[in-house]
């Protein structure tokens, strides 16, 4: 069973929301930078 584009975009928004929530609580460091890059890429493609 595949996802429609609309369903996939909804999933991406859901994941992105959780990533942004974690970024707010994460101390500065390489992990935060990597997670921020991921969030940025998801926002560009969504």
mmCIF file of C-alpha atoms in Angstrom:
data_model
loop_
_atom_site.group_PDB
_atom_site.id
_atom_site.type_symbol
_atom_site.label_atom_id
_atom_site.label_comp_id
_atom_site.label_asym_id
_atom_site.label_seq_id
_atom_site.Cartn_x
_atom_site.Cartn_y
_atom_site.Cartn_z
ATOM 1 C CA UNK A 1 0.000 0.000 0.000
ATOM 2 C CA UNK A 2 1.608 3.223 -1.144
ATOM 3 C CA UNK A 3 1.182 6.789 0.001
ATOM 4 C CA UNK A 4 -0.245 9.604 -2.035
ATOM 5 C CA UNK A 5 1.773 12.801 -2.328
ATOM 6 C CA UNK A 6 -0.597 14.493 0.107
ATOM 7 C CA UNK A 7 -0.198 11.704 2.666
ATOM 8 C CA UNK A 8 3.588 11.731 2.276
ATOM 9 C CA UNK A 9 3.734 15.514 2.732
ATOM 10 C CA UNK A 10 1.599 15.184 5.854
ATOM 11 C CA UNK A 11 4.021 12.600 7.205
ATOM 12 C CA UNK A 12 6.972 14.905 6.471
ATOM 13 C CA UNK A 13 5.247 17.788 8.303
ATOM 14 C CA UNK A 14 4.623 15.480 11.278
ATOM 15 C CA UNK A 15 8.286 14.416 11.408
ATOM 16 C CA UNK A 16 9.512 17.974 10.892
ATOM 17 C CA UNK A 17 7.364 19.233 13.762
ATOM 18 C CA UNK A 18 8.923 16.652 16.089
ATOM 19 C CA UNK A 19 12.446 17.495 14.897
ATOM 20 C CA UNK A 20 11.876 21.206 15.520
ATOM 21 C CA UNK A 21 10.580 20.432 19.013
ATOM 22 C CA UNK A 22 13.716 18.424 19.813
ATOM 23 C CA UNK A 23 15.960 21.158 18.382
ATOM 24 C CA UNK A 24 14.510 23.671 20.860
ATOM 25 C CA UNK A 25 15.598 21.486 23.790
ATOM 26 C CA UNK A 26 18.908 20.191 22.446
ATOM 27 C CA UNK A 27 22.103 21.900 23.634
ATOM 28 C CA UNK A 28 24.407 23.352 20.992
ATOM 29 C CA UNK A 29 26.787 20.848 19.463
ATOM 30 C CA UNK A 30 27.414 18.700 16.401
ATOM 31 C CA UNK A 31 24.237 16.670 16.946
ATOM 32 C CA UNK A 32 22.117 19.819 16.931
ATOM 33 C CA UNK A 33 23.821 21.073 13.764
ATOM 34 C CA UNK A 34 23.181 17.777 11.991
ATOM 35 C CA UNK A 35 19.533 17.710 13.073
ATOM 36 C CA UNK A 36 19.131 21.338 11.956
ATOM 37 C CA UNK A 37 20.477 20.431 8.502
ATOM 38 C CA UNK A 38 17.926 17.630 8.306
ATOM 39 C CA UNK A 39 15.116 20.018 9.295
ATOM 40 C CA UNK A 40 16.275 22.566 6.719
ATOM 41 C CA UNK A 41 16.310 19.942 3.969
ATOM 42 C CA UNK A 42 12.843 18.705 4.888
ATOM 43 C CA UNK A 43 11.498 22.269 4.829
ATOM 44 C CA UNK A 44 13.005 22.929 1.384
ATOM 45 C CA UNK A 45 11.475 19.815 -0.113
ATOM 46 C CA UNK A 46 8.071 20.097 1.503
#
